[in-house]
Amino acid sequence: MQLLETTFWSAGGSRHGMAERLGFSRSKANALIAGLVDQGLLAEAGLQRSSGGRRAENLQISGSLGVLVGVDIGATSLDLAVLGPDLQPLAQHAEPADVGHGPGVVLARVRVLMRELLAQCGLDASKVMGIGMGVPGPVNFQIGQLVNPPLMPAWDGFSIREALREDYAAPVFVDNDVNLMALGELWRLKRTLSNFLVIKVGTGIGCGIVCHGEVYRGAAGSAGDVGHICVDQEGPRCHCGNVGCVEMMAAGPAIARMAVHAAEAGESAMLAERLRAQGRLDALDVAHAGRAGDAAANAIIQRAGSLLGQMLASVVNFFNPSHVFIGGGITHIGPLFLAAVRQSVYQRSLALSTRHLEIQYTPLGAQAGLIGAGVLAMQETLKVKGVAP
């Protein structure tokens, strides 16, 4: 039902507002809404603010439909949430994880956490209407399987749906983690932006593409795999087999390697002290040192941002987005990284491509992937159940 889908994407609205969005007459819209309310698919949720006349009743997807489960699997992290149909988190959990341990170990933990979160909400598996999951690799969206994922080779061809089907009758939808971040931002924006990019910089680098108001996945699900665009022909060899990939030179592990080198070369007393105390360094250590005024740390941040911007400039010239949202663990580094990205993009891109371009961190922050997982679960479940086109 188009009206139900419109209600979801607009995060609710009045009968009159729904009729206007869909181009329906008021009588047709009222009849359809009444039918959906009777079926328990839509619910009236209080009065909207007055605009001078009679206050309109606000409509939203009915909570009686059940709950959604969102799972965001990163290369080194695991985030789960139970969400209502309005995508409000009812229970949430995050913990470190390692996808290198393989699907058996990781998904066993996911299943345990899903049960615990549902129990916190006083619910069981029968109340789950849909499950959305993001994974850090290319996904064949139709069958929900990873395809040659560089960061998680043991997952290639593994059926995540089958692994969860033992516990849940609800449909399971799997997509690349950055695509879900893009979906999350698209829902936050209520589809008011039609062409934008979401870049995730963490252990790897990926890109979610929104084209004409829809996530673009490509012919084989690998659209947006920008982490393996070369930014230096003389650069180090990447795990993909090529050299100079931006992921190998500007992602979290690359920043950590540059920090260790600076510490060992005596370029940064602050990083050297942290290295002695911890035995290792990561991007957050560089961020802390940079904020404290450490010149070597700030040089590392600027180099990583400049290399990411070099890659992005080509993508911006090609796609001409209105916005680029940057997310992932890199956002903790702060404004210097973002400034370096912007400077590199604006210097290298065509003037027409950047005339109205905005580059910023993702407004949803760390929640983008989980919200996107909920959007995926809700959107695709409505289609599977035949309620939306």
Coordinates of N, CA and C in Angstrom, one line a residue, residues 83-298:
L83 N 13.8 -2.0 17.6 CA 13.2 -0.8 17.2 C 11.7 -0.9 17.0
G84 N 11.0 0.1 17.4 CA 9.6 0.1 17.0 C 9.4 0.4 15.5
P85 N 8.2 0.3 15.0 CA 8.0 0.6 13.6 C 8.3 2.1 13.2
D86 N 8.3 3.0 14.3 CA 8.7 4.4 14.0 C 10.2 4.5 14.1
L87 N 11.0 3.4 14.3 CA 12.4 3.4 14.3 C 13.0 4.0 15.6
Q88 N 12.2 4.1 16.6 CA 12.7 4.5 18.0 C 13.3 3.3 18.7
P89 N 14.5 3.4 19.1 CA 15.2 2.2 19.8 C 14.4 1.9 21.1
L90 N 14.1 0.6 21.3 CA 13.5 0.2 22.5 C 14.5 -0.5 23.4
A91 N 15.6 -1.0 22.8 CA 16.7 -1.6 23.6 C 17.9 -1.7 22.6
Q92 N 19.1 -1.5 23.2 CA 20.3 -1.3 22.3 C 21.5 -1.9 23.0
H93 N 22.4 -2.4 22.2 CA 23.7 -2.9 22.8 C 24.8 -2.8 21.7
A94 N 26.0 -2.5 22.2 CA 27.2 -2.4 21.4 C 28.4 -3.1 22.1
E95 N 29.2 -3.7 21.3 CA 30.4 -4.4 21.9 C 31.5 -4.6 20.8
P96 N 32.7 -4.7 21.2 CA 33.8 -5.0 20.2 C 33.6 -6.4 19.6
A97 N 34.0 -6.6 18.4 CA 33.9 -7.9 17.7 C 35.0 -8.0 16.7
D98 N 35.2 -9.2 16.1 CA 36.2 -9.4 15.1 C 35.5 -10.2 14.0
V99 N 35.2 -9.7 12.8 CA 34.6 -10.5 11.8 C 35.5 -11.5 11.3
G100 N 36.8 -11.4 11.5 CA 37.8 -12.4 11.1 C 37.6 -13.8 11.8
H101 N 36.8 -13.8 12.9 CA 36.5 -15.0 13.6 C 35.5 -15.9 12.8
G102 N 34.9 -15.3 11.8 CA 34.0 -16.1 10.9 C 32.6 -16.0 11.3
P103 N 31.7 -16.4 10.4 CA 30.2 -16.2 10.6 C 29.7 -17.0 11.7
G104 N 30.2 -18.2 11.9 CA 29.7 -19.1 13.0 C 29.8 -18.4 14.4
V105 N 31.0 -17.9 14.7 CA 31.2 -17.3 16.0 C 30.4 -16.0 16.1
V106 N 30.5 -15.1 15.1 CA 29.9 -13.8 15.2 C 28.4 -13.9 15.2
L107 N 27.8 -14.7 14.4 CA 26.4 -14.8 14.4 C 25.8 -15.6 15.6
A108 N 26.6 -16.4 16.2 CA 26.1 -17.1 17.4 C 26.0 -16.0 18.5
R109 N 26.9 -15.1 18.5 CA 26.8 -14.0 19.5 C 25.7 -13.1 19.1
V110 N 25.5 -12.8 17.9 CA 24.3 -12.0 17.4 C 23.0 -12.6 17.9
R111 N 22.9 -13.9 17.8 CA 21.6 -14.6 18.2 C 21.4 -14.4 19.7
V112 N 22.5 -14.6 20.5 CA 22.4 -14.4 21.9 C 21.9 -13.0 22.3
L113 N 22.6 -12.0 21.7 CA 22.2 -10.6 22.0 C 20.8 -10.3 21.5
M114 N 20.4 -10.8 20.4 CA 19.0 -10.6 20.0 C 18.0 -11.1 21.0
R115 N 18.2 -12.3 21.5 CA 17.3 -12.8 22.5 C 17.3 -11.9 23.8
E116 N 18.5 -11.5 24.2 CA 18.6 -10.7 25.4 C 17.9 -9.3 25.3
L117 N 18.1 -8.7 24.1 CA 17.4 -7.4 23.9 C 15.9 -7.5 23.8
L118 N 15.4 -8.6 23.2 CA 14.0 -8.8 23.1 C 13.4 -9.1 24.5
A119 N 14.2 -9.8 25.3 CA 13.8 -10.1 26.7 C 13.7 -8.8 27.5
Q120 N 14.6 -7.9 27.3 CA 14.6 -6.6 28.0 C 13.3 -5.9 27.7
C121 N 12.8 -6.1 26.4 CA 11.6 -5.4 26.0 C 10.3 -6.2 26.4
G122 N 10.5 -7.4 27.0 CA 9.4 -8.2 27.4 C 8.8 -8.9 26.2
L123 N 9.6 -9.2 25.1 CA 9.1 -9.7 23.9 C 9.8 -11.0 23.5
D124 N 9.3 -11.8 22.6 CA 9.9 -13.0 22.1 C 10.0 -12.9 20.6
A125 N 10.6 -14.0 20.0 CA 10.8 -14.0 18.6 C 9.6 -13.8 17.7
S126 N 8.4 -14.2 18.2 CA 7.2 -14.1 17.5 C 6.8 -12.6 17.2
K127 N 7.3 -11.7 18.0 CA 6.9 -10.3 17.9 C 7.8 -9.6 16.9
V128 N 8.8 -10.2 16.3 CA 9.7 -9.6 15.4 C 9.1 -9.7 14.0
M129 N 8.9 -8.5 13.4 CA 8.3 -8.5 12.0 C 9.4 -8.4 10.9
G130 N 10.6 -8.0 11.2 CA 11.6 -8.0 10.2 C 13.0 -7.7 10.8
I131 N 14.0 -8.3 10.2 CA 15.4 -8.1 10.7 C 16.2 -7.5 9.6
G132 N 17.0 -6.4 9.9 CA 17.9 -5.8 8.9 C 19.3 -5.9 9.4
M133 N 20.2 -6.3 8.6 CA 21.6 -6.5 9.0 C 22.6 -5.8 8.0
G134 N 23.6 -5.1 8.5 CA 24.6 -4.5 7.7 C 25.9 -5.3 7.9
V135 N 26.7 -5.5 6.9 CA 28.0 -6.2 7.0 C 29.0 -5.4 6.1
P136 N 30.3 -5.5 6.6 CA 31.3 -4.7 5.9 C 31.9 -5.3 4.7
G137 N 31.1 -5.5 3.6 CA 31.6 -6.1 2.4 C 30.5 -6.1 1.3
P138 N 30.8 -6.4 0.1 CA 29.8 -6.4 -1.0 C 28.8 -7.5 -0.8
V139 N 27.5 -7.2 -1.0 CA 26.4 -8.1 -0.8 C 25.6 -8.3 -2.0
N140 N 25.3 -9.6 -2.3 CA 24.3 -9.9 -3.3 C 22.9 -9.7 -2.6
F141 N 22.3 -8.5 -2.9 CA 21.1 -8.1 -2.1 C 20.0 -9.1 -2.2
Q142 N 19.8 -9.7 -3.4 CA 18.6 -10.5 -3.7 C 18.7 -11.8 -2.8
I143 N 19.9 -12.4 -2.6 CA 20.0 -13.6 -1.8 C 20.6 -13.4 -0.4
G144 N 21.0 -12.1 -0.1 CA 21.5 -11.8 1.2 C 22.8 -12.4 1.6
Q145 N 23.7 -12.6 0.6 CA 25.0 -13.2 0.9 C 26.1 -12.3 0.5
L146 N 27.2 -12.3 1.2 CA 28.4 -11.6 0.9 C 29.1 -12.2 -0.3
V147 N 29.7 -11.4 -1.1 CA 30.4 -11.8 -2.3 C 31.9 -11.4 -2.3
N148 N 32.8 -12.3 -2.1 CA 34.2 -12.0 -2.1 C 34.6 -10.8 -1.2
P149 N 34.1 -10.8 0.1 CA 34.4 -9.6 0.9 C 35.9 -9.6 1.4
P150 N 36.6 -8.5 1.0 CA 38.0 -8.5 1.3 C 38.4 -8.6 2.8
L151 N 37.6 -7.9 3.6 CA 37.8 -7.9 5.1 C 37.4 -9.1 5.8
M152 N 36.6 -10.0 5.2 CA 36.0 -11.1 5.8 C 35.8 -12.3 4.9
P153 N 36.9 -12.9 4.4 CA 36.8 -13.9 3.4 C 36.1 -15.2 3.8
A154 N 36.1 -15.5 5.1 CA 35.4 -16.7 5.5 C 33.9 -16.6 5.4
W155 N 33.4 -15.3 5.1 CA 31.9 -15.1 5.0 C 31.4 -15.3 3.6
D156 N 32.3 -15.5 2.6 CA 32.0 -15.5 1.2 C 30.9 -16.6 0.9
G157 N 29.8 -16.2 0.5 CA 28.7 -17.2 0.1 C 28.0 -17.8 1.3
F158 N 28.3 -17.3 2.5 CA 27.6 -17.8 3.7 C 26.2 -17.3 3.8
S159 N 25.2 -18.1 4.1 CA 23.8 -17.7 4.1 C 23.4 -17.2 5.5
I160 N 23.5 -15.9 5.7 CA 23.1 -15.3 7.0 C 21.6 -15.5 7.3
R161 N 20.8 -15.5 6.2 CA 19.4 -15.7 6.4 C 19.1 -17.1 7.0
E162 N 19.8 -18.1 6.5 CA 19.6 -19.5 7.0 C 20.0 -19.6 8.4
A163 N 21.1 -18.9 8.8 CA 21.6 -19.0 10.2 C 20.6 -18.4 11.2
L164 N 19.8 -17.4 10.8 CA 18.9 -16.8 11.7 C 17.5 -17.4 11.6
R165 N 17.2 -18.1 10.5 CA 15.9 -18.7 10.3 C 15.5 -19.7 11.3
E166 N 16.5 -20.3 11.9 CA 16.3 -21.3 13.0 C 15.5 -20.7 14.2
D167 N 15.8 -19.4 14.4 CA 15.2 -18.8 15.6 C 14.0 -17.8 15.2
Y168 N 14.0 -17.4 14.0 CA 13.0 -16.3 13.6 C 12.3 -16.6 12.3
A169 N 10.9 -16.5 12.4 CA 10.1 -16.6 11.2 C 10.1 -15.4 10.4
A170 N 10.5 -14.3 11.0 CA 10.6 -13.0 10.3 C 11.6 -13.0 9.2
P171 N 11.3 -12.2 8.1 CA 12.2 -12.1 7.0 C 13.5 -11.4 7.4
V172 N 14.6 -11.8 6.8 CA 16.0 -11.3 7.2 C 16.5 -10.6 5.9
F173 N 17.0 -9.4 6.0 CA 17.5 -8.6 4.9 C 18.9 -8.2 5.2
V174 N 19.8 -8.4 4.3 CA 21.2 -8.2 4.5 C 21.7 -7.2 3.4
D175 N 22.5 -6.2 3.8 CA 23.1 -5.3 2.9 C 24.4 -4.8 3.4
N176 N 25.2 -4.2 2.5 CA 26.4 -3.5 2.9 C 26.2 -2.5 4.0
D177 N 27.1 -2.4 4.9 CA 26.9 -1.5 6.1 C 26.8 -0.1 5.7
V178 N 27.5 0.4 4.6 CA 27.5 1.8 4.2 C 26.2 2.1 3.5
N179 N 25.6 1.1 2.8 CA 24.3 1.3 2.2 C 23.2 1.5 3.3
L180 N 23.4 0.8 4.4 CA 22.4 1.0 5.5 C 22.6 2.4 6.1
M181 N 23.8 2.9 6.2 CA 24.0 4.3 6.7 C 23.3 5.3 5.7
A182 N 23.5 5.0 4.4 CA 22.8 5.9 3.5 C 21.3 5.8 3.6
L183 N 20.7 4.6 3.8 CA 19.3 4.5 4.1 C 18.9 5.2 5.3
G184 N 19.7 5.1 6.4 CA 19.4 5.9 7.6 C 19.3 7.4 7.4
E185 N 20.3 7.9 6.6 CA 20.3 9.3 6.4 C 19.1 9.7 5.4
L186 N 18.8 8.8 4.5 CA 17.7 9.1 3.6 C 16.4 9.2 4.4
W187 N 16.2 8.3 5.4 CA 15.0 8.3 6.2 C 15.0 9.5 7.1
R188 N 16.1 9.9 7.7 CA 16.2 11.1 8.5 C 15.8 12.3 7.7
L189 N 16.2 12.4 6.4 CA 15.9 13.5 5.5 C 14.5 13.4 4.9
K190 N 13.8 12.4 5.2 CA 12.4 12.2 4.6 C 12.5 12.3 3.1
R191 N 13.6 11.8 2.5 CA 13.8 11.7 1.1 C 13.8 13.1 0.4
T192 N 14.2 14.1 1.2 CA 14.2 15.5 0.6 C 15.5 15.7 -0.2
L193 N 16.5 14.9 0.0 CA 17.7 14.9 -0.9 C 17.6 13.7 -1.8
S194 N 17.9 13.9 -3.1 CA 17.8 12.8 -4.0 C 19.1 12.2 -4.4
N195 N 20.2 12.9 -4.4 CA 21.5 12.4 -4.9 C 22.6 12.8 -3.9
F196 N 23.0 11.9 -3.1 CA 24.1 12.2 -2.1 C 24.9 10.9 -1.8
L197 N 26.0 11.1 -1.2 CA 26.9 10.0 -0.9 C 27.1 9.9 0.7
V198 N 27.3 8.7 1.2 CA 27.7 8.5 2.6 C 29.0 7.7 2.5
I199 N 30.1 8.3 3.1 CA 31.4 7.6 3.1 C 31.6 7.1 4.6
K200 N 31.9 5.9 4.7 CA 32.3 5.3 6.0 C 33.8 5.1 6.0
V201 N 34.5 5.7 7.0 CA 35.9 5.5 7.2 C 36.1 4.8 8.6
G202 N 36.5 3.6 8.5 CA 36.8 2.9 9.8 C 38.0 2.0 9.5
T203 N 37.8 0.7 9.7 CA 38.9 -0.3 9.3 C 39.1 -0.3 7.8
G204 N 38.0 -0.1 7.1 CA 38.0 0.0 5.7 C 37.3 1.3 5.3
I205 N 37.2 1.5 3.9 CA 36.5 2.7 3.4 C 35.5 2.3 2.4
G206 N 34.2 2.7 2.6 CA 33.2 2.3 1.7 C 32.3 3.5 1.4
C207 N 31.4 3.4 0.4 CA 30.5 4.5 0.0 C 29.1 4.0 -0.2
G208 N 28.1 4.6 0.4 CA 26.7 4.4 0.1 C 26.2 5.4 -0.9
I209 N 25.6 5.0 -2.0 CA 25.2 5.9 -3.0 C 23.6 6.0 -3.0
V210 N 23.1 7.2 -2.9 CA 21.7 7.5 -3.1 C 21.5 8.2 -4.4
C211 N 20.8 7.6 -5.3 CA 20.6 8.2 -6.6 C 19.1 8.2 -6.9
H212 N 18.6 9.4 -7.2 CA 17.1 9.6 -7.5 C 16.3 9.1 -6.3
G213 N 16.8 9.3 -5.1 CA 16.0 8.9 -3.9 C 16.0 7.5 -3.5
E214 N 16.9 6.7 -4.1 CA 17.0 5.2 -3.8 C 18.5 4.9 -3.6
V215 N 18.7 3.9 -2.8 CA 20.1 3.4 -2.6 C 20.5 2.6 -3.9
Y216 N 21.6 3.0 -4.5 CA 22.1 2.3 -5.7 C 23.1 1.3 -5.3
R217 N 22.8 0.0 -5.7 CA 23.7 -1.1 -5.3 C 24.5 -1.7 -6.5
G218 N 24.2 -1.3 -7.7 CA 25.0 -1.8 -8.8 C 24.5 -3.1 -9.3
A219 N 25.1 -3.6 -10.4 CA 24.7 -4.9 -11.0 C 24.9 -6.1 -10.2
A220 N 26.0 -6.0 -9.4 CA 26.4 -7.2 -8.6 C 26.5 -6.9 -7.1
G221 N 26.0 -5.7 -6.7 CA 26.0 -5.4 -5.2 C 27.3 -4.7 -4.8
S222 N 28.2 -4.4 -5.7 CA 29.5 -3.9 -5.2 C 29.6 -2.4 -5.5
A223 N 28.6 -1.7 -5.9 CA 28.6 -0.3 -6.1 C 29.1 0.4 -4.8
G224 N 30.0 1.4 -4.9 CA 30.4 2.2 -3.8 C 31.7 1.6 -3.1
D225 N 32.3 0.6 -3.7 CA 33.5 0.0 -3.1 C 34.7 0.9 -3.5
V226 N 34.7 2.1 -2.9 CA 35.7 3.2 -3.3 C 37.0 3.0 -2.6
G227 N 37.0 2.1 -1.5 CA 38.2 2.0 -0.7 C 39.4 1.4 -1.5
H228 N 39.1 0.9 -2.7 CA 40.2 0.3 -3.5 C 40.5 1.1 -4.8
I229 N 40.1 2.4 -4.7 CA 40.6 3.4 -5.7 C 42.0 3.8 -5.4
C230 N 42.9 3.7 -6.4 CA 44.3 4.0 -6.1 C 44.5 5.5 -6.0
V231 N 45.3 5.9 -4.9 CA 45.6 7.3 -4.7 C 47.1 7.5 -4.8
D232 N 47.9 6.4 -4.9 CA 49.4 6.5 -5.0 C 49.9 5.2 -5.7
Q233 N 50.4 5.4 -6.9 CA 50.9 4.2 -7.6 C 52.2 3.6 -7.0
E234 N 52.8 4.4 -6.1 CA 54.0 3.9 -5.4 C 53.6 3.5 -3.9
G235 N 52.3 3.4 -3.6 CA 51.9 3.2 -2.3 C 52.0 1.7 -1.9
P236 N 51.7 1.4 -0.6 CA 51.8 0.0 -0.2 C 50.8 -0.9 -0.8
R237 N 51.1 -2.2 -0.8 CA 50.2 -3.2 -1.3 C 49.0 -3.4 -0.4
C238 N 47.9 -3.5 -1.0 CA 46.6 -3.6 -0.2 C 46.3 -5.1 -0.2
H239 N 45.4 -5.5 0.8 CA 45.0 -6.9 0.9 C 44.2 -7.4 -0.3
C240 N 43.7 -6.4 -1.1 CA 43.0 -6.8 -2.4 C 44.0 -7.2 -3.5
G241 N 45.3 -6.9 -3.3 CA 46.3 -7.3 -4.3 C 46.8 -6.1 -5.0
N242 N 46.2 -5.0 -5.1 CA 46.6 -3.8 -5.8 C 47.5 -3.0 -4.8
V243 N 48.1 -1.9 -5.4 CA 48.9 -1.0 -4.5 C 48.3 0.4 -4.5
G244 N 48.5 1.1 -3.4 CA 48.1 2.5 -3.2 C 46.6 2.7 -3.1
C245 N 45.9 1.7 -2.6 CA 44.4 1.9 -2.4 C 44.2 2.9 -1.3
V246 N 43.2 3.8 -1.4 CA 43.0 4.8 -0.4 C 42.7 4.1 1.0
E247 N 42.1 3.0 1.0 CA 41.8 2.3 2.2 C 43.1 1.9 2.9
M248 N 44.1 1.5 2.2 CA 45.4 1.1 2.7 C 46.2 2.3 3.2
M249 N 45.8 3.5 2.8 CA 46.6 4.7 3.1 C 45.9 5.8 4.0
A250 N 44.5 5.6 4.2 CA 43.8 6.7 4.9 C 42.8 6.2 5.9
A251 N 42.5 4.8 5.9 CA 41.6 4.3 6.9 C 42.2 4.2 8.3
G252 N 41.4 3.7 9.3 CA 41.9 3.7 10.6 C 43.2 3.0 10.8
P253 N 43.4 1.8 10.3 CA 44.7 1.1 10.5 C 45.9 1.8 9.9
A254 N 45.7 2.5 8.7 CA 46.7 3.3 8.1 C 47.1 4.5 9.0
I255 N 46.1 5.1 9.6 CA 46.4 6.2 10.5 C 47.2 5.7 11.7
A256 N 46.9 4.5 12.2 CA 47.6 3.9 13.3 C 49.0 3.6 13.0
R257 N 49.3 3.1 11.7 CA 50.6 2.8 11.3 C 51.5 4.1 11.2
M258 N 50.9 5.1 10.6 CA 51.6 6.4 10.6 C 51.9 7.0 11.9
A259 N 51.0 6.7 12.9 CA 51.3 7.2 14.3 C 52.4 6.4 14.9
V260 N 52.5 5.1 14.7 CA 53.6 4.3 15.2 C 54.9 4.7 14.6
H261 N 54.9 5.0 13.3 CA 56.1 5.4 12.7 C 56.6 6.8 13.2
A262 N 55.6 7.7 13.5 CA 56.0 9.0 14.0 C 56.6 8.9 15.4
A263 N 56.0 8.0 16.2 CA 56.4 7.8 17.6 C 57.8 7.2 17.6
E264 N 58.0 6.1 16.8 CA 59.3 5.4 16.7 C 60.4 6.3 16.1
A265 N 60.1 7.2 15.2 CA 61.0 8.1 14.6 C 61.4 9.3 15.4
G266 N 60.7 9.4 16.6 CA 61.0 10.6 17.5 C 60.4 11.8 17.0
E267 N 59.3 11.7 16.1 CA 58.7 12.9 15.6 C 57.6 13.5 16.6
S268 N 57.2 12.6 17.5 CA 56.1 13.0 18.4 C 56.3 12.4 19.8
A269 N 56.7 13.2 20.8 CA 56.9 12.7 22.1 C 55.6 12.2 22.7
M270 N 54.5 12.9 22.4 CA 53.2 12.5 22.9 C 52.8 11.1 22.4
L271 N 52.9 10.9 21.1 CA 52.6 9.5 20.6 C 53.5 8.5 21.1
A272 N 54.8 8.8 21.2 CA 55.8 7.9 21.8 C 55.4 7.4 23.2
E273 N 55.0 8.4 24.0 CA 54.6 8.1 25.4 C 53.3 7.2 25.4
R274 N 52.4 7.5 24.5 CA 51.2 6.6 24.5 C 51.6 5.2 24.0
L275 N 52.5 5.1 23.0 CA 52.9 3.8 22.5 C 53.6 3.0 23.6
R276 N 54.4 3.6 24.4 CA 55.1 2.9 25.5 C 54.1 2.5 26.6
A277 N 53.1 3.3 26.8 CA 52.1 3.0 27.9 C 51.1 1.9 27.4
Q278 N 50.7 1.9 26.1 CA 49.7 1.0 25.6 C 50.2 -0.2 24.8
G279 N 51.4 0.0 24.2 CA 51.9 -1.0 23.4 C 51.4 -1.0 22.0
R280 N 50.5 0.0 21.7 CA 49.9 0.1 20.4 C 49.3 1.5 20.3
L281 N 49.0 1.9 19.1 CA 48.3 3.2 18.8 C 47.2 3.0 17.9
D282 N 46.1 3.9 18.0 CA 45.0 3.8 17.0 C 44.6 5.3 16.6
A283 N 43.6 5.4 15.8 CA 43.2 6.7 15.3 C 42.8 7.6 16.4
L284 N 42.2 7.1 17.5 CA 41.8 7.9 18.6 C 43.0 8.5 19.3
D285 N 44.1 7.8 19.4 CA 45.3 8.3 20.0 C 45.8 9.5 19.2
V286 N 45.7 9.4 17.9 CA 46.2 10.5 17.0 C 45.2 11.7 17.2
A287 N 43.9 11.4 17.4 CA 43.0 12.5 17.6 C 43.3 13.2 18.9
H288 N 43.5 12.5 20.0 CA 43.8 13.1 21.3 C 45.1 14.0 21.2
A289 N 46.1 13.4 20.5 CA 47.4 14.1 20.4 C 47.2 15.4 19.6
G290 N 46.4 15.3 18.5 CA 46.2 16.4 17.6 C 45.5 17.5 18.3
R291 N 44.5 17.2 19.2 CA 43.8 18.2 19.9 C 44.7 18.9 20.9
A292 N 45.7 18.2 21.4 CA 46.6 18.7 22.3 C 47.7 19.6 21.7
G293 N 47.6 19.7 20.3 CA 48.5 20.5 19.6 C 49.8 19.8 19.1
D294 N 49.8 18.5 19.1 CA 50.9 17.7 18.6 C 51.0 17.9 17.0
A295 N 52.1 18.4 16.6 CA 52.3 18.7 15.2 C 52.3 17.5 14.3
A296 N 53.0 16.4 14.8 CA 53.1 15.2 14.0 C 51.7 14.5 13.8
A297 N 50.9 14.5 14.9 CA 49.6 14.0 14.9 C 48.7 14.7 13.9
N298 N 48.8 16.1 13.9 CA 48.0 16.9 13.0 C 48.4 16.7 11.6

